[in-house]
Amino acid sequence: MHLRKIAPIAGMAVLSVSLLAGCGGGSNSSDDNAASSGAAADCPLVDAEDPGNSEAPADVPTAENAPKLAQSSSYSVAFSQNASNNPWRLAETESMKSEAEKAGIDLTITDANNDQSKQIADIKGLIAQKPDALFIAPITEQLGNVVKDAAAAGIPVFLLDRDVDHSVAEPGTDYVTVIQSDFIQEGKRAAVQMAKATNGNATIIELEGTTGASPAIDRKKGFDDAIKDCPGMKIVVSQDADFTRAKGQSVTETLLQSHPDATAIYAHNDEMALGAIAAVKAIGKEPGKDIQVVSIDGEKDGLKAVQAGDMYATVECSPRFGTSAFQTMADYAAGKPVPTLIINSDQLFTKDNAAENVDKAY
Ligand code: AHR
């Protein structure tokens, strides 16, 4: 079972809500950035409700064939983090550390510095240390072989926040489970917000996350699928900006030169969106007016940008995995059934709730 297989269900939910809302009867406006113009586009997303969080399908198999974990009062656990280059990653690492401390777990953490070959070497080094369990936040989906190596060494692996290629590493056998947000649903939720921000008329620059990473693949897919019903919304260029603010800025600078008609930016995370906002301002345009920005994550600076009107909305992708990570591990050790896919619950941040959430953000 893979999360991508359940996404159409969530997509249908978006559409049915929209159709029930009876929208889409208006004409295409010549004002391409029509958020405040009152022009209605022939786009069912404009009046759709936020499709909300998705649930894992009921038929997700449980992990039956992965290495077992004995119950113990003193676990030694390893965590291969893929990078520490943004607030999201730092918050995820902090969440793992603090929950391990509370549970009396001895946690070893490695940081791959966003370098896939380093992450493979890190994981091989951790396997050699024979931890009781291994958590991995993979950079890309191409880490299946080293996940298999860990399983072959008898170590139960739990994937955090990103998945690996299932044709290489089998869920429930080569790893116990993946705990993650539904990235396709995030893309769909972002598309609904973009439709609202632009009234369904948008010439969009897309800033993609790291090529090959599951959030980059799925956030693109979710957004693309959702805007198919909106003839006025077109992605004119998509480029990898590696989930970082610096690349978000430099890539946007370049793309705004080749696409001066762009009226919207869809960024796969807040860091890239914040870089993009700086690039928009640098050419004398106003984010939130000349160019609408929609993003994903919900970090503190992202919420501040929403409050300031620079960003229209950001779809939450929570980095706080510690509690569910160690609870899932304990359940697995206790012999309870653990589904091979566990979906986090995320909310949506807009100007209506950014102020009440900004202090809690990371
Ligand atoms: O895998 C989740 C993504 O990775 C977050 O959106 C991003 O900010 C992080 O680097």
Short mmCIF file of C-alpha atoms and ligand atoms in Angstrom, two decimals:
data_model
loop_
_atom_site.label_atom_id
_atom_site.label_comp_id
_atom_site.label_asym_id
_atom_site.label_seq_id
_atom_site.Cartn_x
_atom_site.Cartn_y
_atom_site.Cartn_z
CA MET A 1 0.00 0.00 0.00
CA HIS A 2 1.33 3.38 -0.92
CA LEU A 3 -0.06 6.75 0.00
CA ARG A 4 -0.23 7.73 -3.68
CA LYS A 5 -2.83 5.02 -4.22
CA ILE A 6 -5.28 6.69 -1.82
CA ALA A 7 -4.93 10.23 -3.11
CA PRO A 8 -7.69 10.09 -5.73
CA ILE A 9 -10.18 9.54 -2.92
CA ALA A 10 -9.07 12.77 -1.31
CA GLY A 11 -9.14 14.51 -4.69
CA MET A 12 -12.73 13.44 -5.25
CA ALA A 13 -13.61 14.95 -1.93
CA VAL A 14 -12.30 18.32 -3.11
CA LEU A 15 -14.37 18.19 -6.24
CA SER A 16 -17.59 17.05 -4.68
CA VAL A 17 -17.41 19.79 -2.07
CA SER A 18 -16.82 22.31 -4.82
CA LEU A 19 -19.70 21.11 -6.91
CA LEU A 20 -22.02 21.14 -3.95
CA ALA A 21 -20.98 24.73 -3.39
CA GLY A 22 -22.34 25.46 -6.84
CA CYS A 23 -19.40 27.50 -8.03
CA GLY A 24 -17.71 28.02 -11.32
CA GLY A 25 -20.42 29.86 -13.19
CA GLY A 26 -18.47 33.03 -13.83
CA SER A 27 -16.52 34.28 -16.77
CA ASN A 28 -12.77 34.32 -17.24
CA SER A 29 -11.43 37.68 -16.23
CA SER A 30 -8.82 39.65 -18.11
CA ASP A 31 -7.44 40.59 -14.71
CA ASP A 32 -5.07 37.67 -14.23
CA ASN A 33 -4.44 38.35 -10.57
CA ALA A 34 -8.06 38.65 -9.70
CA ALA A 35 -8.07 37.77 -6.00
CA SER A 36 -9.65 41.05 -5.05
CA SER A 37 -11.22 42.04 -8.34
CA GLY A 38 -14.37 40.02 -7.81
CA ALA A 39 -13.94 38.35 -11.19
CA ALA A 40 -15.02 34.71 -11.10
CA ALA A 41 -13.06 32.11 -13.00
CA ASP A 42 -14.46 28.84 -14.29
CA CYS A 43 -12.67 27.00 -11.53
CA PRO A 44 -14.46 24.80 -8.98
CA LEU A 45 -11.66 25.26 -6.46
CA VAL A 46 -12.38 28.96 -5.95
CA ASP A 47 -15.39 28.34 -3.73
CA ALA A 48 -14.35 24.91 -2.47
CA GLU A 49 -13.83 24.38 1.23
CA ASP A 50 -10.38 23.38 2.41
CA PRO A 51 -10.44 19.61 1.70
CA GLY A 52 -8.74 19.07 5.04
CA ASN A 53 -6.62 16.29 6.31
CA SER A 54 -6.84 12.83 4.80
CA GLU A 55 -6.94 9.54 6.61
CA ALA A 56 -5.00 6.41 5.78
CA PRO A 57 -7.30 3.93 4.06
CA ALA A 58 -8.75 1.25 6.28
CA ASP A 59 -7.06 -1.53 4.32
CA VAL A 60 -3.45 -0.59 5.08
CA PRO A 61 -1.72 -3.86 5.95
CA THR A 62 0.05 -4.21 9.27
CA ALA A 63 3.77 -4.87 9.55
CA GLU A 64 4.14 -8.64 9.79
CA ASN A 65 7.54 -9.54 8.39
CA ALA A 66 9.91 -6.81 9.58
CA PRO A 67 12.55 -7.62 12.22
CA LYS A 68 10.99 -7.86 15.68
CA LEU A 69 11.73 -5.58 18.59
CA ALA A 70 11.89 -7.02 22.09
CA GLN A 71 10.23 -5.07 24.89
CA SER A 72 12.80 -3.34 27.09
CA SER A 73 13.10 -0.53 29.60
CA SER A 74 16.31 0.76 28.01
CA TYR A 75 16.38 1.07 24.26
CA SER A 76 19.31 2.23 22.20
CA VAL A 77 17.85 3.91 19.12
CA ALA A 78 19.42 5.64 16.10
CA PHE A 79 17.98 8.40 13.95
CA SER A 80 19.37 9.28 10.52
CA GLN A 81 18.27 12.87 9.90
CA ASN A 82 18.67 14.07 6.32
CA ALA A 83 19.62 17.69 6.99
CA SER A 84 19.61 20.47 9.58
CA ASN A 85 19.29 23.29 7.10
CA ASN A 86 15.86 24.64 7.93
CA PRO A 87 13.58 25.23 10.94
CA TRP A 88 11.41 22.26 9.98
CA ARG A 89 14.34 19.83 10.20
CA LEU A 90 15.55 21.38 13.45
CA ALA A 91 12.05 21.07 14.94
CA GLU A 92 11.83 17.42 13.88
CA THR A 93 15.20 16.61 15.43
CA GLU A 94 14.27 18.48 18.61
CA SER A 95 10.98 16.61 18.85
CA MET A 96 12.81 13.26 18.53
CA LYS A 97 15.39 14.29 21.14
CA SER A 98 12.94 15.54 23.73
CA GLU A 99 10.58 12.57 23.43
CA ALA A 100 13.51 10.13 23.61
CA GLU A 101 14.68 11.85 26.76
CA LYS A 102 11.22 11.61 28.33
CA ALA A 103 11.07 7.89 27.49
CA GLY A 104 14.60 7.22 28.79
CA ILE A 105 15.76 6.17 25.32
CA ASP A 106 19.41 6.49 24.36
CA LEU A 107 19.21 8.27 20.97
CA THR A 108 22.08 8.60 18.49
CA ILE A 109 21.46 11.13 15.71
CA THR A 110 23.36 11.60 12.46
CA ASP A 111 22.94 14.54 10.07
CA ALA A 112 23.43 13.86 6.36
CA ASN A 113 23.73 17.55 5.43
CA ASN A 114 21.28 17.01 2.56
CA ASP A 115 23.81 14.73 0.85
CA GLN A 116 22.42 11.36 -0.19
CA SER A 117 25.75 9.53 -0.28
CA LYS A 118 26.49 10.83 3.23
CA GLN A 119 23.09 9.60 4.40
CA ILE A 120 23.80 6.12 3.01
CA ALA A 121 27.20 6.13 4.77
CA ASP A 122 25.56 7.41 7.98
CA ILE A 123 23.01 4.60 7.92
CA LYS A 124 25.66 1.96 7.25
CA GLY A 125 27.60 3.30 10.24
CA LEU A 126 24.48 3.17 12.40
CA ILE A 127 23.70 -0.40 11.30
CA ALA A 128 27.22 -1.39 12.41
CA GLN A 129 26.40 -0.04 15.89
CA LYS A 130 23.44 -2.47 16.07
CA PRO A 131 20.79 -0.16 17.57
CA ASP A 132 17.56 -1.73 18.83
CA ALA A 133 15.63 0.33 16.26
CA LEU A 134 16.51 2.74 13.47
CA PHE A 135 14.52 5.82 12.45
CA ILE A 136 15.31 7.27 9.02
CA ALA A 137 14.14 10.54 7.46
CA PRO A 138 15.23 9.78 3.87
CA ILE A 139 16.44 12.56 1.58
CA THR A 140 14.94 10.92 -1.50
CA GLU A 141 12.99 7.78 -2.27
CA GLN A 142 16.20 6.16 -3.56
CA LEU A 143 17.30 4.90 -0.15
CA GLY A 144 15.55 1.55 -0.36
CA ASN A 145 18.71 -0.55 -0.56
CA VAL A 146 20.21 0.73 2.65
CA VAL A 147 16.84 0.29 4.37
CA LYS A 148 16.97 -3.34 3.22
CA ASP A 149 20.50 -3.62 4.63
CA ALA A 150 19.22 -2.57 8.05
CA ALA A 151 16.40 -5.11 7.91
CA ALA A 152 18.84 -7.81 6.81
CA ALA A 153 20.91 -6.97 9.89
CA GLY A 154 17.82 -7.63 12.03
CA ILE A 155 17.12 -3.98 12.87
CA PRO A 156 13.53 -2.75 12.71
CA VAL A 157 13.40 0.45 10.63
CA PHE A 158 10.79 3.19 11.01
CA LEU A 159 10.65 5.82 8.26
CA LEU A 160 9.89 9.35 9.33
CA ASP A 161 8.26 12.03 7.18
CA ARG A 162 9.46 10.71 3.79
CA ASP A 163 9.04 7.37 2.08
CA VAL A 164 11.31 5.16 -0.05
CA ASP A 165 10.66 3.33 -3.31
CA HIS A 166 8.40 0.35 -2.55
CA SER A 167 9.69 -1.63 -5.51
CA VAL A 168 13.04 -1.74 -3.68
CA ALA A 169 12.09 -1.83 0.00
CA GLU A 170 8.84 -3.50 0.95
CA PRO A 171 6.68 -1.87 3.63
CA GLY A 172 6.06 -4.21 6.55
CA THR A 173 9.08 -6.35 5.62
CA ASP A 174 12.08 -4.12 4.97
CA TYR A 175 10.69 -1.42 7.24
CA VAL A 176 7.93 -1.44 9.81
CA THR A 177 6.08 1.70 8.81
CA VAL A 178 6.34 5.20 7.41
CA ILE A 179 4.90 8.00 9.54
CA GLN A 180 4.22 11.01 7.35
CA SER A 181 1.87 13.72 6.22
CA ASP A 182 -0.20 13.07 3.11
CA PHE A 183 1.86 15.15 0.68
CA ILE A 184 -0.58 14.71 -2.20
CA GLN A 185 -3.34 16.06 -0.03
CA GLU A 186 -1.09 18.98 0.94
CA GLY A 187 -0.69 19.80 -2.77
CA LYS A 188 -4.46 19.68 -3.24
CA ARG A 189 -5.05 21.90 -0.22
CA ALA A 190 -2.46 24.36 -1.52
CA ALA A 191 -4.19 24.39 -4.93
CA VAL A 192 -7.52 25.30 -3.33
CA GLN A 193 -5.84 28.19 -1.49
CA MET A 194 -4.12 29.32 -4.69
CA ALA A 195 -7.45 29.28 -6.52
CA LYS A 196 -8.97 31.44 -3.80
CA ALA A 197 -5.99 33.81 -3.80
CA THR A 198 -6.14 34.30 -7.56
CA ASN A 199 -9.84 33.73 -8.22
CA GLY A 200 -8.80 30.83 -10.41
CA ASN A 201 -6.65 32.90 -12.77
CA ALA A 202 -2.95 32.34 -12.14
CA THR A 203 0.27 32.17 -14.10
CA ILE A 204 2.23 30.06 -11.67
CA ILE A 205 5.90 29.56 -10.89
CA GLU A 206 6.36 26.31 -8.95
CA LEU A 207 9.32 25.92 -6.59
CA GLU A 208 9.83 22.21 -6.11
CA GLY A 209 11.49 20.50 -3.19
CA THR A 210 14.55 18.29 -3.58
CA THR A 211 14.23 16.16 -6.72
CA GLY A 212 13.32 12.58 -5.85
CA ALA A 213 12.08 13.40 -2.33
CA SER A 214 8.57 12.10 -1.68
CA PRO A 215 7.19 15.53 -0.64
CA ALA A 216 8.52 17.05 -3.88
CA ILE A 217 6.97 14.30 -6.01
CA ASP A 218 3.65 14.23 -4.20
CA ARG A 219 3.13 17.95 -3.59
CA LYS A 220 3.55 18.48 -7.32
CA LYS A 221 1.13 15.69 -8.15
CA GLY A 222 -1.55 16.86 -5.72
CA PHE A 223 -1.42 20.45 -6.96
CA ASP A 224 -1.28 19.48 -10.65
CA ASP A 225 -4.25 17.12 -10.30
CA ALA A 226 -6.34 19.72 -8.49
CA ILE A 227 -5.79 22.59 -10.94
CA LYS A 228 -6.64 20.43 -13.97
CA ASP A 229 -10.23 21.59 -13.50
CA CYS A 230 -9.24 25.25 -13.62
CA PRO A 231 -8.44 26.43 -17.15
CA GLY A 232 -7.23 29.79 -15.85
CA MET A 233 -4.56 28.28 -13.60
CA LYS A 234 -1.35 27.27 -15.36
CA ILE A 235 2.07 26.33 -14.05
CA VAL A 236 4.41 27.97 -16.55
CA VAL A 237 7.64 26.75 -14.99
CA SER A 238 8.68 24.33 -12.23
CA GLN A 239 12.16 24.17 -10.79
CA ASP A 240 13.93 22.41 -7.94
CA ALA A 241 14.93 24.85 -5.18
CA ASP A 242 15.97 22.09 -2.76
CA PHE A 243 13.64 23.11 0.10
CA THR A 244 15.98 25.98 1.07
CA ARG A 245 15.37 29.71 1.45
CA ALA A 246 18.55 30.69 -0.39
CA LYS A 247 17.68 28.59 -3.43
CA GLY A 248 14.06 29.69 -3.23
CA GLN A 249 15.29 33.24 -3.62
CA SER A 250 17.90 32.67 -6.34
CA VAL A 251 15.68 30.37 -8.41
CA THR A 252 12.77 32.85 -8.17
CA GLU A 253 15.03 35.74 -9.21
CA THR A 254 15.92 33.84 -12.37
CA LEU A 255 12.39 32.62 -13.08
CA LEU A 256 10.85 36.07 -12.63
CA GLN A 257 13.16 37.30 -15.39
CA SER A 258 12.11 34.56 -17.81
CA HIS A 259 8.45 34.75 -16.72
CA PRO A 260 7.72 38.41 -15.96
CA ASP A 261 4.02 37.68 -16.42
CA ALA A 262 3.91 35.34 -13.40
CA THR A 263 1.12 36.18 -10.97
CA ALA A 264 1.58 33.38 -8.45
CA ILE A 265 4.19 31.23 -6.77
CA TYR A 266 3.48 27.78 -5.38
CA ALA A 267 6.37 26.70 -3.14
CA HIS A 268 6.69 23.17 -1.78
CA ASN A 269 7.79 24.56 1.58
CA ASP A 270 7.83 27.79 3.57
CA GLU A 271 11.59 28.27 3.36
CA MET A 272 11.49 28.42 -0.45
CA ALA A 273 8.38 30.62 -0.28
CA LEU A 274 10.18 33.07 2.01
CA GLY A 275 13.10 33.21 -0.41
CA ALA A 276 10.64 33.77 -3.24
CA ILE A 277 8.95 36.61 -1.35
CA ALA A 278 12.34 38.32 -0.96
CA ALA A 279 12.93 37.93 -4.71
CA VAL A 280 9.50 39.39 -5.53
CA LYS A 281 10.15 42.39 -3.29
CA ALA A 282 13.61 42.86 -4.80
CA ILE A 283 12.09 43.58 -8.22
CA GLY A 284 9.64 46.08 -6.74
CA LYS A 285 6.58 43.86 -6.89
CA GLU A 286 4.28 43.29 -3.96
CA PRO A 287 3.72 39.75 -2.71
CA GLY A 288 0.05 39.23 -1.88
CA LYS A 289 -0.97 41.79 -4.49
CA ASP A 290 1.09 41.51 -7.68
CA ILE A 291 2.11 37.93 -6.96
CA GLN A 292 0.22 35.53 -4.72
CA VAL A 293 2.28 33.03 -2.72
CA VAL A 294 0.99 29.74 -1.30
CA SER A 295 3.15 27.27 0.53
CA ILE A 296 3.39 24.27 2.87
CA ASP A 297 4.81 23.69 6.37
CA GLY A 298 3.60 26.31 8.86
CA GLU A 299 6.92 27.43 10.33
CA LYS A 300 7.05 30.61 12.42
CA ASP A 301 8.41 32.83 9.63
CA GLY A 302 5.79 31.38 7.29
CA LEU A 303 2.99 32.31 9.66
CA LYS A 304 4.47 35.78 10.06
CA ALA A 305 4.46 36.13 6.27
CA VAL A 306 0.78 35.12 6.25
CA GLN A 307 0.05 37.70 8.95
CA ALA A 308 1.92 40.34 6.94
CA GLY A 309 -0.10 39.49 3.82
CA ASP A 310 3.01 38.38 1.90
CA MET A 311 1.78 34.79 1.82
CA TYR A 312 -1.87 33.88 1.24
CA ALA A 313 -1.80 30.55 3.09
CA THR A 314 0.46 27.74 4.21
CA VAL A 315 -0.72 24.14 4.60
CA GLU A 316 0.64 22.61 7.77
CA CYS A 317 3.13 19.76 7.58
CA SER A 318 3.98 19.06 11.19
CA PRO A 319 7.61 18.21 12.02
CA ARG A 320 6.72 17.05 15.54
CA PHE A 321 7.20 13.33 15.13
CA GLY A 322 8.68 12.43 18.51
CA THR A 323 5.51 11.32 20.28
CA SER A 324 4.12 9.17 17.47
CA ALA A 325 7.57 7.81 16.57
CA PHE A 326 8.28 6.39 20.02
CA GLN A 327 4.66 5.37 20.67
CA THR A 328 4.69 3.41 17.40
CA MET A 329 7.97 1.80 18.37
CA ALA A 330 6.54 0.82 21.78
CA ASP A 331 3.39 -0.58 20.16
CA TYR A 332 5.52 -2.63 17.78
CA ALA A 333 7.62 -4.00 20.66
CA ALA A 334 4.42 -4.88 22.53
CA GLY A 335 3.25 -6.93 19.56
CA LYS A 336 0.33 -4.60 18.75
CA PRO A 337 -0.63 -4.35 15.07
CA VAL A 338 1.23 -1.45 13.45
CA PRO A 339 -0.07 -0.24 10.06
CA THR A 340 2.64 0.16 7.43
CA LEU A 341 1.47 3.74 6.82
CA ILE A 342 0.60 6.26 9.53
CA ILE A 343 -0.72 9.67 8.47
CA ASN A 344 -0.21 12.80 10.56
CA SER A 345 -2.99 15.24 11.18
CA ASP A 346 -2.32 18.73 9.78
CA GLN A 347 -4.21 22.00 9.67
CA LEU A 348 -4.32 25.01 7.37
CA PHE A 349 -2.91 28.42 8.25
CA THR A 350 -4.49 31.51 6.72
CA LYS A 351 -4.86 35.14 7.79
CA ASP A 352 -7.82 33.97 9.93
CA ASN A 353 -5.75 31.84 12.31
CA ALA A 354 -2.07 32.77 11.77
CA ALA A 355 -1.97 35.12 14.78
CA GLU A 356 -3.28 32.51 17.21
CA ASN A 357 -0.76 29.91 15.98
CA VAL A 358 2.40 31.92 15.42
CA ASP A 359 3.71 31.65 18.98
CA LYS A 360 3.33 27.87 18.96
CA ALA A 361 5.17 27.57 15.66
CA TYR A 362 8.85 26.59 15.30
O1 AHR B 1 9.64 16.08 4.28
C1 AHR B 1 9.03 17.23 4.73
C2 AHR B 1 9.66 18.47 4.15
O2 AHR B 1 11.05 18.43 4.34
C3 AHR B 1 9.24 19.79 4.73
O3 AHR B 1 8.18 20.37 4.07
C4 AHR B 1 10.46 20.58 4.46
O4 AHR B 1 10.42 21.88 4.98
C5 AHR B 1 11.49 19.66 4.88
O5 AHR B 1 12.79 19.93 4.54
#
